[in-house]
Coordinates of C-alpha atoms and ligand atoms in Angstrom, one line a residue:
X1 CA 140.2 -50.8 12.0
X2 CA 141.1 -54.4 12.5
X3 CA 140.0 -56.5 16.0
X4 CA 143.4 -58.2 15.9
X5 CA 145.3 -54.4 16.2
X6 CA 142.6 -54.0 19.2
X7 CA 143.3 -57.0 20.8
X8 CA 147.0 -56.8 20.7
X9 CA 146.7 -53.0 22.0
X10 CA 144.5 -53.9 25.0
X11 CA 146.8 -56.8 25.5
X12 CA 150.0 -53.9 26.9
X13 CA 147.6 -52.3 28.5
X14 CA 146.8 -49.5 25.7
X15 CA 144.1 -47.3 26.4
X16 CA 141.2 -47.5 23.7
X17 CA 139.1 -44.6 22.5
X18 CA 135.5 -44.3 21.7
X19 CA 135.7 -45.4 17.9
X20 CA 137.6 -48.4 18.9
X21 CA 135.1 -49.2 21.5
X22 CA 132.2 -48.8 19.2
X23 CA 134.2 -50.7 16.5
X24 CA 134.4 -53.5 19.0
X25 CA 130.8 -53.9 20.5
X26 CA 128.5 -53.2 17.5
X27 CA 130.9 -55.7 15.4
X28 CA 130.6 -58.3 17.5
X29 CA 126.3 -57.5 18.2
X30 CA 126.2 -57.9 14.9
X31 CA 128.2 -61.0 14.7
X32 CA 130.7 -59.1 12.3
X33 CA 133.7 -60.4 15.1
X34 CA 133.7 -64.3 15.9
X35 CA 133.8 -65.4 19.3
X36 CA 137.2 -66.0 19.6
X37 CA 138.3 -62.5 18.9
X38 CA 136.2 -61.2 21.6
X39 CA 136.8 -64.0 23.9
X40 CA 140.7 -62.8 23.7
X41 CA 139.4 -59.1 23.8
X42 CA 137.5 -59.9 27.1
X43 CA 140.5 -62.1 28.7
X44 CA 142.6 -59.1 27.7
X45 CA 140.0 -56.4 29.5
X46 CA 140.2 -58.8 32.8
X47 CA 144.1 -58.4 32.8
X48 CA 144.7 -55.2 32.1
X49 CA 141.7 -53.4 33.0
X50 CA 139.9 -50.2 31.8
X51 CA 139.8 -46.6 33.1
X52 CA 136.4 -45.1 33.6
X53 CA 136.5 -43.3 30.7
X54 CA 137.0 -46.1 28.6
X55 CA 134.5 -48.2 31.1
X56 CA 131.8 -45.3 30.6
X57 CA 132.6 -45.6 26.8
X58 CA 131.7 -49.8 27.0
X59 CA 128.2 -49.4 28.7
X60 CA 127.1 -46.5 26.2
X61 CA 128.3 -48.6 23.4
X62 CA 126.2 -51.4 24.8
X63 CA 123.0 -49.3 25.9
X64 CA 122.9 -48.1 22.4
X65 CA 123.2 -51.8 20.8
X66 CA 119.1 -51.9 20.8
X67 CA 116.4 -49.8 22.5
X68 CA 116.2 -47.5 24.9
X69 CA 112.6 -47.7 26.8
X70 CA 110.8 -44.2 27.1
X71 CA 109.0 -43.8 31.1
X72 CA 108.0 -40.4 29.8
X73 CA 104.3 -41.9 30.3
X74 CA 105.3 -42.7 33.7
X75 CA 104.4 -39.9 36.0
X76 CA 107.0 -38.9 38.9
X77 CA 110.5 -39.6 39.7
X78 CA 110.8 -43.4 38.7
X79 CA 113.2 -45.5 41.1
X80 CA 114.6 -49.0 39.7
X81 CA 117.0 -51.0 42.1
X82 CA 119.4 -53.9 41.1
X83 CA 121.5 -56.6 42.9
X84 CA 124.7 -58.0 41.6
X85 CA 123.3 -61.6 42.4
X86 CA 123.4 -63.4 45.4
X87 CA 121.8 -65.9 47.6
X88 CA 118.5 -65.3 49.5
X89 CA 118.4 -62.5 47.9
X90 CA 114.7 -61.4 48.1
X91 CA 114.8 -57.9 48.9
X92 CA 113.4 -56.8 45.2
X93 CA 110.1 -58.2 46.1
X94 CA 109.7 -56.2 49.5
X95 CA 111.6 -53.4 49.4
X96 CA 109.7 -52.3 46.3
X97 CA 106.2 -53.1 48.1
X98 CA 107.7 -50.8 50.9
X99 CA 109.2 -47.9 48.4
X100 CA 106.1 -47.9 46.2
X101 CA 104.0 -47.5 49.7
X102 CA 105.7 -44.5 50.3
X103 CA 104.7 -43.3 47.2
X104 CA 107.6 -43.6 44.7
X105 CA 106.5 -45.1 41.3
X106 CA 109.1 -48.1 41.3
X107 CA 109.6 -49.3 37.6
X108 CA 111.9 -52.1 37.9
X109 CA 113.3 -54.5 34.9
X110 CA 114.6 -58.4 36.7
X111 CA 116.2 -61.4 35.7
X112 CA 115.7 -64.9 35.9
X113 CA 118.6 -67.0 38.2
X114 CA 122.4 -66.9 36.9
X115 CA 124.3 -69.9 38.1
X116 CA 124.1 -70.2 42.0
X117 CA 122.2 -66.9 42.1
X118 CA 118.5 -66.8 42.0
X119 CA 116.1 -64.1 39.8
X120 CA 113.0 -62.3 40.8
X121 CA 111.4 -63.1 38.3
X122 CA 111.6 -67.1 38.9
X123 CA 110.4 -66.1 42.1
X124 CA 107.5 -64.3 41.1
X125 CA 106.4 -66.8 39.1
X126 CA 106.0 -69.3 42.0
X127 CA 102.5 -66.9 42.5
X128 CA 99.9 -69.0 40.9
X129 CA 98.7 -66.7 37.4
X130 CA 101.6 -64.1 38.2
X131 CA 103.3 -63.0 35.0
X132 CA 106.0 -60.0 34.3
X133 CA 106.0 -61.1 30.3
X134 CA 103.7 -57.7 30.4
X135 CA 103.4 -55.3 27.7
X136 CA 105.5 -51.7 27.8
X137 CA 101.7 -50.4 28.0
X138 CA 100.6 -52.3 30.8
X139 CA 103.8 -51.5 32.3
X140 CA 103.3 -48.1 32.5
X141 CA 99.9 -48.5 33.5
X142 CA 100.7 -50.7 36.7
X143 CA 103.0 -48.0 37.7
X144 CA 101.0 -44.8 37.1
X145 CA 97.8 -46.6 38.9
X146 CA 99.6 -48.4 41.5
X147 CA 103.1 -47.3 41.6
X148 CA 104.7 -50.7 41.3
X149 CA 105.7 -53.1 38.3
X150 CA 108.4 -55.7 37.5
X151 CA 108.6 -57.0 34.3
X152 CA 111.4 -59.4 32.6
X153 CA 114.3 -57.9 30.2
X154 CA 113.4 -57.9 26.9
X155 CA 115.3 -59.1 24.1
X156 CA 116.2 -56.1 22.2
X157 CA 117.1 -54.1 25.7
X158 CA 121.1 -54.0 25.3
X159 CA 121.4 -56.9 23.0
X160 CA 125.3 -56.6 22.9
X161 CA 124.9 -57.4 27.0
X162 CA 123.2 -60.4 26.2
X163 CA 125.9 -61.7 23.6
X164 CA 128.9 -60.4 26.0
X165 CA 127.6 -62.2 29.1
X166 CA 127.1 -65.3 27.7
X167 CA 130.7 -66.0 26.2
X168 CA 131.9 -64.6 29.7
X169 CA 130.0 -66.9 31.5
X170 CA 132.1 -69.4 29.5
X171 CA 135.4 -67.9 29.8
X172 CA 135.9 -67.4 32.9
X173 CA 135.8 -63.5 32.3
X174 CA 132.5 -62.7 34.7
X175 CA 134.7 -61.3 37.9
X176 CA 136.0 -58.2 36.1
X177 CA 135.0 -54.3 37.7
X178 CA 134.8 -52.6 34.0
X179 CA 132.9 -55.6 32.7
X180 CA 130.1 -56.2 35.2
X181 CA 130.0 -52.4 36.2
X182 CA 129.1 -52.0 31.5
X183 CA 127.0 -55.3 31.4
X184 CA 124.8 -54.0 34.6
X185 CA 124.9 -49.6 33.5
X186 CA 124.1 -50.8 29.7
X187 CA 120.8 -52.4 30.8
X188 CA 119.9 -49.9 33.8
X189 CA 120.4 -47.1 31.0
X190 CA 118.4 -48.7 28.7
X191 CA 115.6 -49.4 30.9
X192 CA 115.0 -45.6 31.2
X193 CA 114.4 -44.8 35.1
X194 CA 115.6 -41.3 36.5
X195 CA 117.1 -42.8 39.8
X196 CA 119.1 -46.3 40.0
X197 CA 119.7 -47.7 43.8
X198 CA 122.5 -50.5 43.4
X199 CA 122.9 -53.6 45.5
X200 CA 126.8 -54.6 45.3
X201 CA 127.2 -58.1 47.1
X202 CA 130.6 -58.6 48.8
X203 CA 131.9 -61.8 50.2
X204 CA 131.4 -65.9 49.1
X205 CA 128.3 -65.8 47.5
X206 CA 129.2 -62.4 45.3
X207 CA 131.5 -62.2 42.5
X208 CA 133.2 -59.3 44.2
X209 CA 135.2 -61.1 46.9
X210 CA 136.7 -58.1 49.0
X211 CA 135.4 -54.8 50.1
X212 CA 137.9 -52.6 48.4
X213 CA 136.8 -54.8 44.6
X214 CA 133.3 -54.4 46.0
X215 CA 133.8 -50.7 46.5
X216 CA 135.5 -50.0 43.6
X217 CA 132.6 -51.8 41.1
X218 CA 130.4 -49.7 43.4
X219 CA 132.3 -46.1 42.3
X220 CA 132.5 -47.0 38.7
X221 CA 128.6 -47.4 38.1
X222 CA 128.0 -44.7 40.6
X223 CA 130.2 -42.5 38.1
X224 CA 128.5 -43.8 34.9
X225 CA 125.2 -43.5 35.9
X226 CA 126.2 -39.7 37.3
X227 CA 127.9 -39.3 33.7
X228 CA 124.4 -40.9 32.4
X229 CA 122.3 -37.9 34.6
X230 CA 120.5 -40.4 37.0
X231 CA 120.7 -40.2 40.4
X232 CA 122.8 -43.1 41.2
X233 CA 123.7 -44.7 44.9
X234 CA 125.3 -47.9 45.6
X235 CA 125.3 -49.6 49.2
X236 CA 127.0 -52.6 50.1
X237 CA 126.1 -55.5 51.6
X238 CA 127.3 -58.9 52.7
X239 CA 127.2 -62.1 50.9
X240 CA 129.1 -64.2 53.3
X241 CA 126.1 -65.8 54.0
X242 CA 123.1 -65.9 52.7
X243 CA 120.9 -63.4 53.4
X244 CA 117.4 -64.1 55.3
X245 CA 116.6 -67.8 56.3
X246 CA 114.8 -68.6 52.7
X247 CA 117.1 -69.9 49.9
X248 CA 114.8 -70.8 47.2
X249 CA 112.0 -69.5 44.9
X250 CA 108.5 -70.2 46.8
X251 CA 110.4 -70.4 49.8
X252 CA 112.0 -67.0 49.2
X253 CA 108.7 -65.2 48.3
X254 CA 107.6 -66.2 51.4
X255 CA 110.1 -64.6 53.5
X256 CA 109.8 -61.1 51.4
X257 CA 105.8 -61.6 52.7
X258 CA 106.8 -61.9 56.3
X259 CA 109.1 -59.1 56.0
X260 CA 106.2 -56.5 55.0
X261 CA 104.0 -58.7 57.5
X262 CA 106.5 -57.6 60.5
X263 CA 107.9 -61.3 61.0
X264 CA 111.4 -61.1 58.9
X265 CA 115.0 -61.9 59.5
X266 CA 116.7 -58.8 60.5
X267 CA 119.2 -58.6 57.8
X268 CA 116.8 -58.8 55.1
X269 CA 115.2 -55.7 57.1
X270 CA 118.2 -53.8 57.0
X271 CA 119.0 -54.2 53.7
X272 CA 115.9 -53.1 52.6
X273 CA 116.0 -50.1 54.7
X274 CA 119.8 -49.2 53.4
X275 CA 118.2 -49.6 49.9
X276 CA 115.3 -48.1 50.6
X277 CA 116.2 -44.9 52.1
X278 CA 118.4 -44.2 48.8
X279 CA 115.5 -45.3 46.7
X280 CA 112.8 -42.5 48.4
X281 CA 116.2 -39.9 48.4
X282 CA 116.3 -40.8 44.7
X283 CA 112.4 -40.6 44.2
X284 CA 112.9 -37.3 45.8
X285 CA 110.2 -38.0 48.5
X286 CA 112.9 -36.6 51.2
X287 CA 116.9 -35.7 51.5
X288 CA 116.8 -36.9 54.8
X289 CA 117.9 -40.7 55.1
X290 CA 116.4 -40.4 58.8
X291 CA 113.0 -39.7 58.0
X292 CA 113.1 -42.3 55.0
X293 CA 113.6 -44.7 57.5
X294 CA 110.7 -43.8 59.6
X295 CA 108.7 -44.1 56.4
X296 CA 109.9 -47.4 55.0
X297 CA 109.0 -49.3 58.7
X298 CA 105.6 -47.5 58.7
X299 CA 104.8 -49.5 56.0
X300 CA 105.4 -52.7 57.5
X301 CA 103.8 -51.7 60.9
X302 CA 100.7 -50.0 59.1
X303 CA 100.2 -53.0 56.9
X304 CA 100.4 -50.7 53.7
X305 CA 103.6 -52.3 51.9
X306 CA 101.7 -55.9 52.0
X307 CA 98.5 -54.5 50.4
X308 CA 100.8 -52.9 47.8
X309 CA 102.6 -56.3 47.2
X310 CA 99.1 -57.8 46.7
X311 CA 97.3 -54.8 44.5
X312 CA 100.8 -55.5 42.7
X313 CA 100.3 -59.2 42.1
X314 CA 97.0 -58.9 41.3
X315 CA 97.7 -56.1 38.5
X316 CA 100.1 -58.8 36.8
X317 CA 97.9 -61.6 37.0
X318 CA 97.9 -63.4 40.3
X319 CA 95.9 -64.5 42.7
X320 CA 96.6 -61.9 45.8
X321 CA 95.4 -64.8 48.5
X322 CA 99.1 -66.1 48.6
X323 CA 99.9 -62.6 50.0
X324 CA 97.4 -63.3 52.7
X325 CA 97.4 -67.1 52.8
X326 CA 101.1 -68.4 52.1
X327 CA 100.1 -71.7 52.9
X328 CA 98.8 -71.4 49.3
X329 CA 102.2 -71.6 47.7
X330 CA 102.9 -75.3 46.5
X331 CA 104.8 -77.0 49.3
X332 CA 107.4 -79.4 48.9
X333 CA 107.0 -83.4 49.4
X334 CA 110.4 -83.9 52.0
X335 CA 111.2 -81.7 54.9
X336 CA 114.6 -82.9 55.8
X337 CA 116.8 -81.4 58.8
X338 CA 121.0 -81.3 58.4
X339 CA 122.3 -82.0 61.5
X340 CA 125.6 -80.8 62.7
X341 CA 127.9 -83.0 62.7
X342 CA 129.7 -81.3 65.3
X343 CA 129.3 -79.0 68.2
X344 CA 130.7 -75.7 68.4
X345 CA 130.2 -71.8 66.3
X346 CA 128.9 -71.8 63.0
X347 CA 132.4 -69.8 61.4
X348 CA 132.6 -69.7 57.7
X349 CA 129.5 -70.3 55.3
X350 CA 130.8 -70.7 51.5
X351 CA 127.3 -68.6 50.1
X352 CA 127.9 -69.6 46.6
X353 CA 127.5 -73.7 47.0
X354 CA 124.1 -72.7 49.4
X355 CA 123.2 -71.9 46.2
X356 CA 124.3 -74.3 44.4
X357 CA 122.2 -76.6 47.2
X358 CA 119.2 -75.1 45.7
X359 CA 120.1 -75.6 42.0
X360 CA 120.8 -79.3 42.6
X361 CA 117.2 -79.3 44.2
X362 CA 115.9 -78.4 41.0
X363 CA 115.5 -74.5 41.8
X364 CA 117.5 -72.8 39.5
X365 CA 119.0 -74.3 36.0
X366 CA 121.1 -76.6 34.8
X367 CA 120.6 -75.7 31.1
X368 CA 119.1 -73.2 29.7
X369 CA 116.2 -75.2 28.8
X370 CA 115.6 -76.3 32.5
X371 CA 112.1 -76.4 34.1
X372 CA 112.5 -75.4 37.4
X373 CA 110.9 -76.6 40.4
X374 CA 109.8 -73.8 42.4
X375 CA 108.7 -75.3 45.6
X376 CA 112.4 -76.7 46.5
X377 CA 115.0 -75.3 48.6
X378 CA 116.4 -74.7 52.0
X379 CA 115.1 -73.1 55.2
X380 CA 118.7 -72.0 57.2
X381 CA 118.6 -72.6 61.2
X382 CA 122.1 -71.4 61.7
X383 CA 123.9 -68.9 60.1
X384 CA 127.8 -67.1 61.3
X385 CA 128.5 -66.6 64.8
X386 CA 125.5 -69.1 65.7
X387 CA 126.4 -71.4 68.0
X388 CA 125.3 -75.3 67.7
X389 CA 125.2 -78.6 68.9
X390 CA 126.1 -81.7 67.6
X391 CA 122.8 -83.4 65.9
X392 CA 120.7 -79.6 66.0
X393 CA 119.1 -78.8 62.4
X394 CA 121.8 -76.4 60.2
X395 CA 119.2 -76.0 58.1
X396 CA 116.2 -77.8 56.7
X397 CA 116.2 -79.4 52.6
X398 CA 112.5 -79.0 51.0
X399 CA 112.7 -81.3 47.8
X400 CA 110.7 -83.4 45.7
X401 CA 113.1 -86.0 45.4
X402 CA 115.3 -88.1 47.8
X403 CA 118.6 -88.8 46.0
X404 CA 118.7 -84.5 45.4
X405 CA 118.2 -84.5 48.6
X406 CA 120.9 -86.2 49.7
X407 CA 123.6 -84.5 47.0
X408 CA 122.2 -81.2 48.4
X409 CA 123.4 -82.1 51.8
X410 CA 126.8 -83.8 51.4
X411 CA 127.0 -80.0 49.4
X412 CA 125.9 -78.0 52.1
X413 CA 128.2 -79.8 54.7
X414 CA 130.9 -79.1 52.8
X415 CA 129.9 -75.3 52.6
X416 CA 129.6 -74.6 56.6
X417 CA 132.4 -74.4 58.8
X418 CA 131.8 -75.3 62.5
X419 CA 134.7 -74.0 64.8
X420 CA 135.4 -73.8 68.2
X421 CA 134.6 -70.0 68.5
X422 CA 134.1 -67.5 66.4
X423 CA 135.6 -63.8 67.2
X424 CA 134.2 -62.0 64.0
X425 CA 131.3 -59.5 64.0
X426 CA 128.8 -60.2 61.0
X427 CA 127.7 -56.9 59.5
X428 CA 125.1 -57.1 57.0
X429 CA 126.0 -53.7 55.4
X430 CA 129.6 -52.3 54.5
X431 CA 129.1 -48.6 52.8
X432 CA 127.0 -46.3 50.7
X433 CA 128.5 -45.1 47.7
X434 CA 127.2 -42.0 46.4
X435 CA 128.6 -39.5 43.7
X436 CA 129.6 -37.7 46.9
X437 CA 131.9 -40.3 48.0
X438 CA 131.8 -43.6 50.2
X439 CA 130.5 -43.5 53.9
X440 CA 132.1 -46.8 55.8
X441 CA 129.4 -48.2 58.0
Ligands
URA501 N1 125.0 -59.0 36.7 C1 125.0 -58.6 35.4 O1 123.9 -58.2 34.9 N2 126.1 -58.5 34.8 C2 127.3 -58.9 35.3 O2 128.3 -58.8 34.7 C3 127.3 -59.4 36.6 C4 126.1 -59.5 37.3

């Protein structure tokens, strides 16, 4: 087999078989193909596409580049979750206080921030002694004892994801269904849980820019993971905007701890309870989304998802008094309001460059070798269909540093549109996606 025959059949659109696949990802894991063949080979995929056999083909290829982890120690029906990146997007931390609450042992694998997106693991770490560099043992053990544990990716999960991701990240080949649907189903599959609830962003902030893309990545790793025999459910939800107030790391931790303390934005409420719901269907606690529901607010108004977020802090090392006391977290040095510089409807947000606001800050990374500052941010005061006045706080900037400051504003400006009305209705989830079909919401 040769990767130029490969690249030139992809490139009219030929259909590739299993070998050919295999051929492709193990040779370039291994570093047997240079990155210019594969670069071609990706730019080729984004053209012409993939059918889902040949997509299903792609993520088991990559799964199987490295190890798979065994839960088998794990006892019950264990429930990860993942998000295809967004901004404010800190419905991990709370929604798997709330899940584990109800009883369903939530193993879940994160990342650290990709470009404007942030990671819960950056996040996490904004907890003072809070680590998720944890052992597979000590995994296990947090999750059979107190039903909850996040720990980072490890290098040998779906190395040929790794590798992939990283030359598309530099060649423009990210915002491609067959590619993200393998890159995410490769490492979900390899982190071993029975049931996989997926967050698919749609809109500004999202790679997926339109609902019918957004249900269509949706369907493909709801068919994989089916293929894969996990129960597999997709919902999703809007990235127009960010979601929550909190853009940010600290900032963003502290927002998932008003949410289980009863005091959170109502979008980040509802799309914990749309994952939610799937996640304690998929734990197999009930097969009645209704009654999940119920179970998922009791948590919040019984106080029982906050103590599991703190027993769960604690277990990896931190100190559980932020839970209690956020005035703990490390604040800031500026609090600095936006102003409008105009009256009228807050009527387009452009998600991605909020946060890019927050990388300029210093909370997310310029290079890989960045230290980020995890105290930095933005607190929103207005978000679409708001109205405003000329002068009234958009938002407010919490930096360590002036002249940041002031780049993050002239950035944020740029990213809000203020209109003279604003007709839309702003829905902060679009469908489920299950391997019984999509329900439109
Ligand atoms: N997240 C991933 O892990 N992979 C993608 O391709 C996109 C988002």
């Amino acid at each position: 087999m040769r990767m130029y025959d490969l690249i030139y059949k992809k490139k009219y659109g030929g259909k590739l078989s299993k070998e050919e696949i295999d051929f492709i990802v193990q040779g370039y894991t291994k570093g047997e193909i240079p990155d210019y063949q594969m670069s071609a080979f990706l730019m080729a995929v984004c053209l012409k596409g993939m059918d889902m056999e040949e997509t299903t083909n792609l993520t088991i290829s990559m799964r199987d580049s490295g190890e798979t982890l065994d839960l088998s120690k794990i006892h019950g029906i264990k429930v990860d979750k993942h998000s295809t990146g967004g901004v404010g997007d800190k419905t991990s931390m709370c929604l798997s206080a709330m899940v584990a609450a109800c009883g369903v042992p939530v193993a879940k694998m994160s990342g650290r921030g990709l470009g404007h997106t942030g990671g819960t693991i950056d996040k996490l770490e904004s907890i003072k002694g809070f680590s998720t560099s944890i052992s597979g043992e000590q995994f296990f053990e947090n999750v059979n004892n107190i039903k909850m544990a996040i720990m980072g990716q490890t290098a040998d999960l779906a190395p040929a994801d790794k590798k992939i991701y990283a030359l598309r990240d530099v060649t423009a080949t990210v915002d491609c269904i067959p590619l993200i649907a393998s890159s995410i189903m490769s490492k979900k599959l390899a982190s071993g849980a029975d049931a996989i609830v997926l967050d698919v962003k749609m809109g500004s902030g999202a790679f997926m820019k339109t609902l019918d893309d957004a249900v269509a990545l949706a369907d493909a790793m709801v068919k994989i993971g089916t293929m894969a025999g996990k129960h597999t459910s997709a919902v999703i939800t809007n990235m127009d905007q960010p979601l929550g107030l909190a853009v940010g790391n600290s900032l963003e931790v502290i927002e998932a701890i008003d949410l289980l303390k009863g005091k959170g934005p109502k979008d980040l409420l509802e799309d914990c309870i749309s994952l939610g719901t799937l996640m304690l269907v998929g734990g197999g606690v009930t097969d009645n989304l209704d009654e999940a529901e119920k179970m998922l607010l009791k948590t919040i108004e019984d106080g029982s998802g906050l103590k599991k977020f703190a027993e769960f802090v604690e277990a990896q090392g931190g100190s559980p008094e932020f839970i209690y006391d956020t005035d703990k977290f490390e604040k800031a040095r500026y609090i600095d309001p936006i102003p409008a510089p105009k009256s009228g409807y807050v009527s387009r947000i452009q998600t991605d460059e909020i946060g890019m606001c927050s990388l300029i800050l210093g909370g997310g990374r310029e290079t890989k070798e960045s230290v980020i500052d995890l105290s930095v941010g933005l607190i929103l005061n207005k978000k679409l269909g708001d109205e405003v006045k000329e002068g009234e706080p958009l938002a407010y900037i919490h930096s360590n540093d002036k002249a940041k400051t002031a780049q993050a504003i002239e950035r944020f400006l740029n990213a809000y549109t203020i209109s003279e009305s604003f007709e839309g209705k702003v829905k902060t989830t679009f469908a489920r996606v299950t391997s019984d079909g999509t329900v439109y919401f």
